[in-house]
Coordinates of C-alpha atoms in Angstrom, one line a residue:
M1 CA -21.9 16.7 -38.3
T2 CA -23.9 13.4 -38.1
E3 CA -25.5 12.3 -34.9
N4 CA -23.1 9.4 -34.5
N5 CA -20.1 11.6 -35.2
A6 CA -21.4 14.2 -32.7
L7 CA -21.7 11.4 -30.1
K8 CA -18.2 10.2 -30.9
T9 CA -16.8 13.7 -30.5
K10 CA -18.6 14.1 -27.2
V11 CA -17.3 10.8 -25.9
L12 CA -13.7 11.6 -26.8
H13 CA -14.0 15.1 -25.3
S14 CA -15.4 13.6 -22.1
L15 CA -12.7 10.9 -22.1
K16 CA -10.0 13.6 -22.5
W17 CA -11.2 15.6 -19.5
V18 CA -11.8 12.6 -17.2
A19 CA -8.4 11.1 -18.2
L20 CA -6.7 14.5 -17.6
G21 CA -8.4 14.9 -14.2
R22 CA -7.4 11.3 -13.1
A23 CA -3.9 11.6 -14.5
T24 CA -3.1 14.9 -12.7
T25 CA -4.2 13.4 -9.3
Q26 CA -3.2 9.8 -9.4
T27 CA 0.5 10.2 -9.4
L28 CA 0.3 12.3 -6.2
R29 CA -2.3 10.0 -4.7
W30 CA -0.2 6.9 -5.3
I31 CA 2.9 8.5 -3.8
L32 CA 0.9 9.6 -0.7
T33 CA -0.8 6.2 -0.5
F34 CA 2.4 4.3 -0.5
W35 CA 3.8 6.7 2.2
V36 CA 0.7 5.9 4.3
I37 CA 1.2 2.2 3.9
R38 CA 4.7 2.5 5.1
I39 CA 3.4 4.2 8.3
L40 CA 0.4 2.0 9.1
T41 CA 0.3 -1.7 10.0
P42 CA -1.5 -4.7 8.5
E43 CA -3.8 -4.6 11.5
D44 CA -4.9 -1.0 10.7
Y45 CA -5.7 -2.0 7.1
G46 CA -7.5 -5.2 8.3
I47 CA -9.8 -3.2 10.6
V48 CA -10.8 -0.8 7.8
A49 CA -11.2 -3.6 5.3
I50 CA -13.6 -5.5 7.5
A51 CA -15.6 -2.3 8.3
D52 CA -15.6 -1.5 4.6
I53 CA -17.5 -4.7 3.7
L54 CA -20.8 -3.1 5.0
F55 CA -20.0 0.6 4.3
S56 CA -19.0 0.1 0.7
L57 CA -21.8 -2.3 0.0
L58 CA -24.5 0.2 1.2
M59 CA -22.8 3.1 -0.5
T60 CA -22.5 1.3 -3.8
I61 CA -26.2 0.2 -3.7
A62 CA -27.3 3.7 -2.8
S63 CA -25.3 5.3 -5.6
T64 CA -26.6 2.8 -8.1
I65 CA -30.2 3.3 -7.1
A66 CA -29.9 7.1 -7.1
I67 CA -27.8 7.8 -10.2
S68 CA -28.2 5.0 -12.8
P69 CA -31.9 5.4 -13.5
L70 CA -31.6 9.1 -14.1
I71 CA -28.8 8.4 -16.7
Q72 CA -30.5 5.5 -18.4
A73 CA -34.0 7.0 -18.8
R74 CA -34.8 7.9 -22.4
N75 CA -37.1 10.8 -21.4
L76 CA -36.7 12.6 -18.1
E77 CA -39.4 15.0 -16.9
Q78 CA -39.0 17.5 -14.1
K79 CA -41.7 15.9 -11.9
A80 CA -39.9 12.6 -12.2
I81 CA -36.6 14.1 -11.1
S82 CA -38.3 15.8 -8.2
S83 CA -40.1 12.6 -7.1
Y84 CA -37.0 10.5 -7.4
F85 CA -35.0 13.0 -5.5
G86 CA -37.4 12.6 -2.5
I87 CA -37.2 8.8 -2.8
T88 CA -33.4 9.0 -2.8
L89 CA -33.3 11.1 0.4
C90 CA -35.4 8.5 2.1
I91 CA -33.2 5.6 1.0
Y92 CA -30.0 7.3 2.1
S93 CA -31.6 8.1 5.5
L94 CA -32.6 4.5 5.9
L95 CA -29.0 3.3 5.0
F96 CA -27.6 5.6 7.7
C97 CA -29.8 4.1 10.3
G98 CA -29.2 0.6 9.1
Q99 CA -25.4 0.8 9.2
Y100 CA -25.4 2.6 12.6
L101 CA -27.6 -0.1 14.1
L102 CA -25.7 -3.0 12.5
A103 CA -22.3 -1.7 13.6
D104 CA -22.0 -3.7 16.9
T105 CA -23.3 -6.9 15.2
I106 CA -20.7 -6.7 12.5
A107 CA -18.0 -6.0 15.1
N108 CA -19.1 -9.0 17.2
L109 CA -19.1 -11.3 14.1
Y110 CA -15.5 -10.4 13.4
N111 CA -14.5 -10.1 17.1
N112 CA -13.1 -6.6 16.7
A113 CA -14.6 -3.7 18.7
F114 CA -12.9 -1.1 16.5
V115 CA -15.0 -2.2 13.6
A116 CA -18.1 -0.9 15.3
D117 CA -16.5 2.5 16.0
V118 CA -15.5 2.9 12.3
L119 CA -19.0 1.9 11.0
K120 CA -20.8 4.4 13.4
V121 CA -18.5 7.2 12.3
N122 CA -18.7 6.8 8.5
A123 CA -22.4 6.1 8.6
W124 CA -22.9 9.9 8.7
C125 CA -21.5 10.0 5.1
F126 CA -24.9 8.8 3.8
L127 CA -26.6 11.9 4.9
L128 CA -24.0 13.9 3.0
L129 CA -24.1 11.7 -0.1
A130 CA -27.9 12.0 -0.4
L131 CA -27.6 15.7 -1.3
E132 CA -25.3 15.2 -4.4
T133 CA -27.2 12.3 -6.1
V134 CA -29.5 14.3 -8.4
P135 CA -26.9 16.9 -9.5
T136 CA -24.2 14.3 -10.1
A137 CA -26.6 12.1 -12.2
L138 CA -27.7 15.0 -14.3
L139 CA -24.1 16.0 -14.9
R140 CA -23.2 12.5 -16.0
R141 CA -26.3 12.3 -18.2
A142 CA -25.3 15.5 -20.0
M143 CA -21.7 14.1 -20.2
A144 CA -20.4 17.2 -18.4
F145 CA -17.3 15.3 -17.3
K146 CA -15.0 18.4 -17.3
K147 CA -16.7 19.8 -14.3
L148 CA -16.9 16.4 -12.6
A149 CA -13.2 15.7 -13.2
L150 CA -12.2 19.0 -11.6
I151 CA -14.3 18.3 -8.5
S152 CA -13.0 14.8 -8.2
A153 CA -9.4 16.0 -8.6
V154 CA -9.6 18.6 -5.8
S155 CA -11.5 16.4 -3.3
N156 CA -9.1 13.4 -3.9
I157 CA -5.9 15.5 -3.5
V158 CA -7.1 17.2 -0.3
A159 CA -8.2 13.8 1.1
A160 CA -4.9 12.1 0.2
I161 CA -2.9 14.8 1.9
S162 CA -5.2 14.8 5.0
T163 CA -4.9 11.0 5.3
L164 CA -1.1 11.2 5.2
L165 CA -1.0 14.0 7.8
L166 CA -3.3 12.0 10.1
A167 CA -1.2 8.9 9.7
I168 CA 2.0 10.9 10.5
Y169 CA 0.4 12.2 13.7
G170 CA -0.4 8.8 14.9
Y171 CA -4.1 8.4 14.1
G172 CA -3.6 4.8 12.9
F173 CA -6.6 3.3 11.0
W174 CA -8.6 6.5 11.8
A175 CA -6.4 8.2 9.2
L176 CA -8.0 6.1 6.5
V177 CA -11.5 6.6 7.8
Y178 CA -11.3 10.4 8.2
G179 CA -9.5 10.7 4.8
E180 CA -12.5 9.1 3.1
I181 CA -15.0 11.3 5.0
I182 CA -13.0 14.4 4.0
A183 CA -13.1 13.4 0.3
I184 CA -16.9 12.8 0.4
A185 CA -17.7 16.0 2.3
L186 CA -15.6 18.2 0.0
R187 CA -17.0 16.5 -3.2
V188 CA -20.6 17.0 -2.1
A189 CA -20.0 20.7 -1.2
M190 CA -18.4 21.4 -4.5
V191 CA -21.1 19.6 -6.5
L192 CA -23.8 21.6 -4.7
I193 CA -21.9 24.9 -5.2
Y194 CA -21.3 24.4 -8.9
H195 CA -24.5 22.5 -9.9
P196 CA -27.3 22.6 -7.2
A197 CA -30.3 20.3 -7.6
P198 CA -32.7 21.8 -10.2
C199 CA -35.8 21.1 -8.1
L200 CA -37.0 20.4 -4.6
P201 CA -37.8 16.8 -3.6
T202 CA -41.3 15.5 -3.6
F203 CA -42.6 12.1 -2.5
R204 CA -45.1 11.2 -5.3
I205 CA -44.0 7.7 -6.1
K206 CA -46.2 7.4 -9.2
D207 CA -44.3 10.2 -10.9
S208 CA -41.1 8.1 -11.0
L209 CA -42.3 4.5 -11.3
P210 CA -40.1 3.7 -14.4
L211 CA -37.0 5.0 -12.6
I212 CA -37.9 3.1 -9.5
R213 CA -38.3 -0.2 -11.4
F214 CA -34.9 0.2 -13.1
G215 CA -33.3 1.3 -9.9
G216 CA -34.7 -1.7 -8.1
L217 CA -33.2 -4.1 -10.6
M218 CA -29.9 -2.2 -10.5
S219 CA -29.8 -2.4 -6.8
V220 CA -30.3 -6.2 -6.9
F221 CA -27.5 -6.5 -9.4
T222 CA -25.3 -4.2 -7.4
L223 CA -25.9 -6.1 -4.2
I224 CA -25.0 -9.4 -5.8
W225 CA -22.0 -7.9 -7.6
Y226 CA -20.7 -6.3 -4.4
V227 CA -21.0 -9.6 -2.5
F228 CA -19.1 -11.3 -5.3
I229 CA -16.1 -8.9 -5.4
H230 CA -15.9 -8.9 -1.6
L231 CA -16.1 -12.6 -1.1
D232 CA -12.4 -12.8 -0.5
V233 CA -12.4 -10.5 2.6
T234 CA -15.8 -11.7 3.8
I235 CA -14.8 -15.4 3.8
G236 CA -11.2 -14.8 4.7
G237 CA -12.1 -12.5 7.6
L238 CA -14.0 -15.4 9.2
L239 CA -11.1 -17.9 8.7
L240 CA -7.9 -15.8 8.9
T241 CA -6.2 -13.4 11.3
T242 CA -6.7 -9.6 11.0
A243 CA -3.0 -9.3 9.9
E244 CA -3.5 -11.8 7.1
I245 CA -6.5 -9.9 5.9
G246 CA -4.5 -6.7 6.1
I247 CA -1.8 -8.2 3.9
F248 CA -4.3 -9.4 1.3
T249 CA -6.1 -6.1 1.3
V250 CA -2.8 -4.2 0.6
A251 CA -2.0 -6.7 -2.1
L252 CA -5.5 -6.5 -3.6
N253 CA -5.5 -2.7 -3.5
F254 CA -2.2 -2.5 -5.2
A255 CA -3.3 -4.9 -7.9
L256 CA -6.6 -3.1 -8.4
M257 CA -5.0 0.4 -8.6
P258 CA -4.8 0.5 -12.4
Q259 CA -8.3 -1.0 -12.8
K260 CA -9.8 1.4 -10.2
K261 CA -8.4 4.4 -12.1
I262 CA -9.0 3.2 -15.7
L263 CA -12.2 1.3 -15.7
P264 CA -14.4 3.8 -13.8
L265 CA -13.3 6.4 -16.3
I266 CA -14.5 4.2 -19.2
K267 CA -17.7 3.1 -17.4
E268 CA -18.6 6.7 -16.4
I269 CA -18.5 7.7 -20.1
S270 CA -19.7 4.6 -21.9
F271 CA -22.9 4.1 -19.9
P272 CA -24.5 7.5 -20.9
A273 CA -23.0 7.0 -24.4
F274 CA -24.5 3.6 -24.8
S275 CA -27.8 4.9 -23.4
Q276 CA -28.0 7.3 -26.3
L277 CA -27.7 4.3 -28.7
Q278 CA -30.4 2.1 -27.2
D279 CA -32.2 2.0 -30.6
Q280 CA -29.1 1.0 -32.5
P281 CA -28.0 -2.4 -31.1
E282 CA -25.7 -3.2 -34.1
K283 CA -23.6 -0.1 -33.4
I284 CA -23.4 -1.1 -29.7
T285 CA -22.0 -4.5 -30.7
H286 CA -19.4 -2.9 -32.9
F287 CA -18.3 -0.5 -30.2
I288 CA -18.2 -3.3 -27.5
V289 CA -15.8 -5.5 -29.5
K290 CA -13.6 -2.6 -30.4
A291 CA -13.5 -1.3 -26.8
Q292 CA -12.4 -4.8 -25.6
R293 CA -9.5 -4.8 -28.1
L294 CA -8.4 -1.3 -27.4
G295 CA -8.9 -1.8 -23.7
L296 CA -6.7 -4.9 -23.7
I297 CA -3.9 -3.2 -25.6
F298 CA -3.6 -0.7 -22.8
T299 CA -4.3 -2.7 -19.7
L300 CA -2.4 -6.0 -20.5
P301 CA 1.1 -4.4 -20.3
I302 CA 0.1 -2.6 -17.1
F303 CA -1.2 -5.6 -15.2
W304 CA 1.2 -8.2 -16.5
G305 CA 4.1 -5.7 -16.4
L306 CA 3.5 -5.0 -12.8
A307 CA 3.1 -8.7 -12.1
S308 CA 6.5 -9.4 -13.6
V309 CA 8.3 -6.8 -11.5
C310 CA 6.2 -7.0 -8.3
D311 CA 9.0 -8.5 -6.3
Y312 CA 11.2 -5.5 -7.2
L313 CA 8.5 -2.9 -7.0
L314 CA 6.8 -3.5 -3.7
P315 CA 9.9 -3.5 -1.4
S316 CA 11.0 -0.3 -3.0
I317 CA 7.8 1.6 -2.4
I318 CA 6.1 0.2 0.7
G319 CA 9.0 -1.4 2.5
V320 CA 10.1 -4.9 3.4
K321 CA 7.6 -5.3 6.2
W322 CA 5.0 -6.0 3.4
S323 CA 7.1 -8.7 1.7
A324 CA 4.3 -11.2 2.4
A325 CA 2.1 -9.2 0.0
I326 CA 4.4 -9.8 -3.0
L327 CA 3.1 -13.2 -4.1
P328 CA -0.7 -12.4 -3.6
T329 CA -0.2 -9.2 -5.5
T330 CA 1.5 -11.0 -8.4
L331 CA -1.3 -13.7 -8.6
V332 CA -4.1 -11.1 -8.6
L333 CA -2.3 -9.0 -11.3
I334 CA -2.0 -12.0 -13.6
L335 CA -5.8 -12.4 -13.4
M336 CA -6.7 -8.7 -13.8
P337 CA -7.0 -8.5 -17.6
L338 CA -10.0 -11.0 -17.4
R339 CA -11.7 -9.0 -14.7
F340 CA -11.2 -5.8 -16.7
S341 CA -12.7 -7.5 -19.8
E342 CA -15.8 -8.8 -17.9
E343 CA -16.5 -5.4 -16.4
L344 CA -16.1 -3.7 -19.7
F345 CA -19.1 -5.5 -21.1
Q346 CA -21.4 -4.2 -18.3
P347 CA -22.1 -0.6 -19.3
A348 CA -23.7 -1.7 -22.6
A349 CA -25.8 -4.4 -20.9
K350 CA -27.0 -1.8 -18.4
A351 CA -27.8 0.8 -21.1
L352 CA -29.9 -1.8 -22.9
G353 CA -31.7 -2.7 -19.7
Y354 CA -30.3 -6.3 -19.5
I355 CA -29.9 -6.2 -15.7
K356 CA -31.3 -9.7 -15.1
Y357 CA -28.6 -11.0 -17.6
L358 CA -25.9 -9.3 -15.5
I359 CA -27.3 -10.8 -12.3
I360 CA -27.1 -14.4 -13.7
N361 CA -23.5 -13.8 -14.9
T362 CA -22.5 -12.5 -11.5
L363 CA -24.1 -15.6 -9.8
Y364 CA -22.0 -17.8 -12.0
M365 CA -18.8 -16.0 -11.1
A366 CA -19.7 -15.9 -7.4
A367 CA -20.3 -19.7 -7.4
F368 CA -16.9 -20.6 -8.9
V369 CA -14.9 -18.1 -6.8
S370 CA -16.6 -19.1 -3.6
V371 CA -15.7 -22.7 -4.0
A372 CA -12.1 -21.8 -4.7
L373 CA -11.9 -19.4 -1.7
F374 CA -13.2 -22.0 0.8
A375 CA -10.8 -24.6 -0.7
L376 CA -7.7 -22.4 -0.7
S377 CA -8.2 -19.8 2.2
K378 CA -6.2 -22.1 4.5
F379 CA -3.1 -20.9 2.7
G380 CA -3.6 -17.4 4.1
A381 CA -3.4 -14.2 1.9
T382 CA -1.7 -16.2 -0.9
G383 CA -4.6 -18.7 -0.8
L384 CA -7.2 -15.9 -1.3
A385 CA -5.3 -14.6 -4.3
L386 CA -4.8 -18.1 -5.7
A387 CA -8.6 -18.7 -5.4
W388 CA -9.3 -15.8 -7.8
L389 CA -6.7 -17.1 -10.2
V390 CA -8.2 -20.5 -10.2
G391 CA -11.9 -19.8 -10.0
F392 CA -12.5 -16.7 -12.0
P393 CA -11.1 -17.8 -15.4
L394 CA -13.5 -20.8 -15.4
A395 CA -16.5 -18.5 -14.7
Y396 CA -15.2 -16.0 -17.3
A397 CA -15.4 -18.6 -20.1
I398 CA -19.1 -19.1 -19.4
V399 CA -19.8 -15.4 -19.0
L400 CA -18.0 -14.6 -22.3
Y401 CA -20.1 -17.1 -24.1
R402 CA -23.3 -15.5 -22.7
Y403 CA -22.1 -12.0 -23.8
S404 CA -21.4 -13.3 -27.3
K405 CA -25.0 -14.5 -27.6
L406 CA -26.4 -11.3 -26.1
F407 CA -24.4 -8.9 -28.3
N408 CA -24.3 -11.2 -31.3
F409 CA -20.6 -11.5 -31.9
S410 CA -18.6 -14.6 -32.6
M411 CA -16.4 -15.9 -29.7
L412 CA -13.9 -17.3 -32.2
I413 CA -13.5 -13.9 -34.0
F414 CA -13.3 -12.2 -30.6
L415 CA -10.6 -14.4 -29.3
K416 CA -8.7 -14.2 -32.6
S417 CA -8.9 -10.4 -32.5
I418 CA -7.1 -10.3 -29.1
S419 CA -4.7 -13.3 -29.6
K420 CA -1.8 -11.2 -31.0
I421 CA -2.1 -8.7 -28.1
M422 CA -2.0 -11.6 -25.6
F423 CA 1.1 -13.0 -27.4
C424 CA 2.9 -9.7 -27.1
G425 CA 2.1 -9.7 -23.4
V426 CA 3.6 -13.2 -23.0
I427 CA 6.7 -12.1 -24.8
M428 CA 7.0 -9.1 -22.5
V429 CA 6.8 -11.2 -19.4
A430 CA 9.2 -13.8 -20.7
I431 CA 11.9 -11.1 -21.4
V432 CA 11.5 -9.5 -18.0
W433 CA 11.8 -12.8 -16.2
S434 CA 14.8 -13.7 -18.3
L435 CA 16.5 -10.4 -17.4
K436 CA 15.9 -11.1 -13.7
L437 CA 18.3 -14.0 -13.9
Y438 CA 21.1 -11.4 -14.4
L439 CA 19.6 -8.4 -12.5
T440 CA 19.3 -10.2 -9.2
E441 CA 19.8 -7.3 -6.8
V442 CA 16.5 -5.6 -5.8
N443 CA 17.1 -1.9 -6.3
V444 CA 15.6 1.1 -8.2
T445 CA 18.1 0.9 -11.1
N446 CA 17.4 -2.7 -11.9
L447 CA 13.6 -2.0 -11.5
L448 CA 13.8 0.8 -14.1
L449 CA 15.9 -1.4 -16.5
L450 CA 13.2 -4.2 -16.2
I451 CA 10.4 -1.8 -16.9
A452 CA 12.2 -0.3 -19.9
A453 CA 12.9 -3.8 -21.3
G454 CA 9.3 -4.8 -20.8
T455 CA 7.9 -1.6 -22.4
L456 CA 10.2 -1.8 -25.4
S457 CA 9.5 -5.5 -26.1
Y458 CA 5.7 -5.0 -25.9
A459 CA 5.8 -1.9 -28.1
L460 CA 7.9 -3.7 -30.7
G461 CA 5.6 -6.7 -30.6
L462 CA 2.6 -4.5 -31.3
L463 CA 4.4 -2.7 -34.2
L464 CA 5.1 -6.1 -35.8
L465 CA 1.9 -8.0 -35.1
E466 CA -1.0 -5.5 -34.3
R467 CA -0.7 -2.5 -36.6
R468 CA -4.4 -2.4 -37.3
T469 CA -5.2 -1.7 -33.6
I470 CA -2.5 0.9 -33.4
R471 CA -4.0 2.7 -36.5
E472 CA -7.4 2.6 -34.8
L473 CA -5.9 4.2 -31.7
Q474 CA -4.3 6.9 -33.8
Q475 CA -7.6 7.7 -35.5
A476 CA -9.4 7.9 -32.2
I477 CA -6.9 10.2 -30.7
S478 CA -6.8 12.5 -33.8
S479 CA -10.6 12.7 -34.1
R480 CA -12.1 16.0 -33.1

């Protein structure tokens, strides 16, 4: 078996286990999540969303600094791992102190005392997360995703059940907070049991300088990226009510559900895979364009399909009290294929070390979306969603052009390669919306009929117009 075929087999094997682990847990998690949404109020979700601005930012930066350099490094010596482990422990300890001390300031900024309580409680998670960084990074570097998938499945299921029980017993927004803490604590414990750190931490900085440099650039990118994707809640939280932010948060979380489950799966595997092809940029370019086409063929019907039946789906699963979330959810779902496409370029750029390139791209996107948010936030939750729909496509056009230059592919050929898939998606949406003129009653039966019609029309369109991509999918699935 050649080196490239071996890597392909390893990637497909990893993808199978990660997909299996996610698939076995997501159905249950979605059911439990929708049940929790029925119990809690928009104010509950608003409080957690505001607190999550700081907590998720610090957690994302910490994870990027601790894990990405260990995966990307071409050569990794024991003393470098030991040194970087010590540095990671220091970073997580500082983040714990930082969040705890900033809690009251953030709460005063948003005029909500509960926010401070939430931030002080979940700050303790950083001390737990510090212990799993090196083991998790080494497992990902070795593409041992079977073990990671099992750990993730168990911790997520237990956390989802715990959140539901806490919500039922009247814990309000604390059900969401404690559920997240349970997930983190259980995951860390399982990682340490099954794959403890291979060495003790040291604090000799010179032993891990290359890792520190890459981690520093990655942390800058992660910070800018986090600010970008949380601009809506950050800006909206200052201008809108907590209830409006809660409505938008539920809409956004629903729209992002498919992306949050599919994209991390692809990124988790593609980053170490691309890192192993650092000396073969032409192969990376080939795989990037192919991944975009194959990714779109799966995600387009999910995002646009959900958008076309959102007004039937949301009342059925989370209740009529969330009817204000229907339009924002629909608008965000329409946009999601572009967001998915942009993020799908990132693992290759990271693997090749083009972090500054990603930083500039993110600044472009943040500039366009910020202007749109300030202009449209006066329309409440719908305005925040509309801002994404208006601002992001303009920025995506610039970013796509930059990616085409970086990875040396023709924009015209790229757009032509996905045009038939897009056309199939448009036909699917048109058929669903046409059927709504006759299936006017909002009930489960009509919802299932609309989903069936959309699925059938999209599948037939692909069979008629995009047989090449279908053959590629069949070859990928049948590869061993």
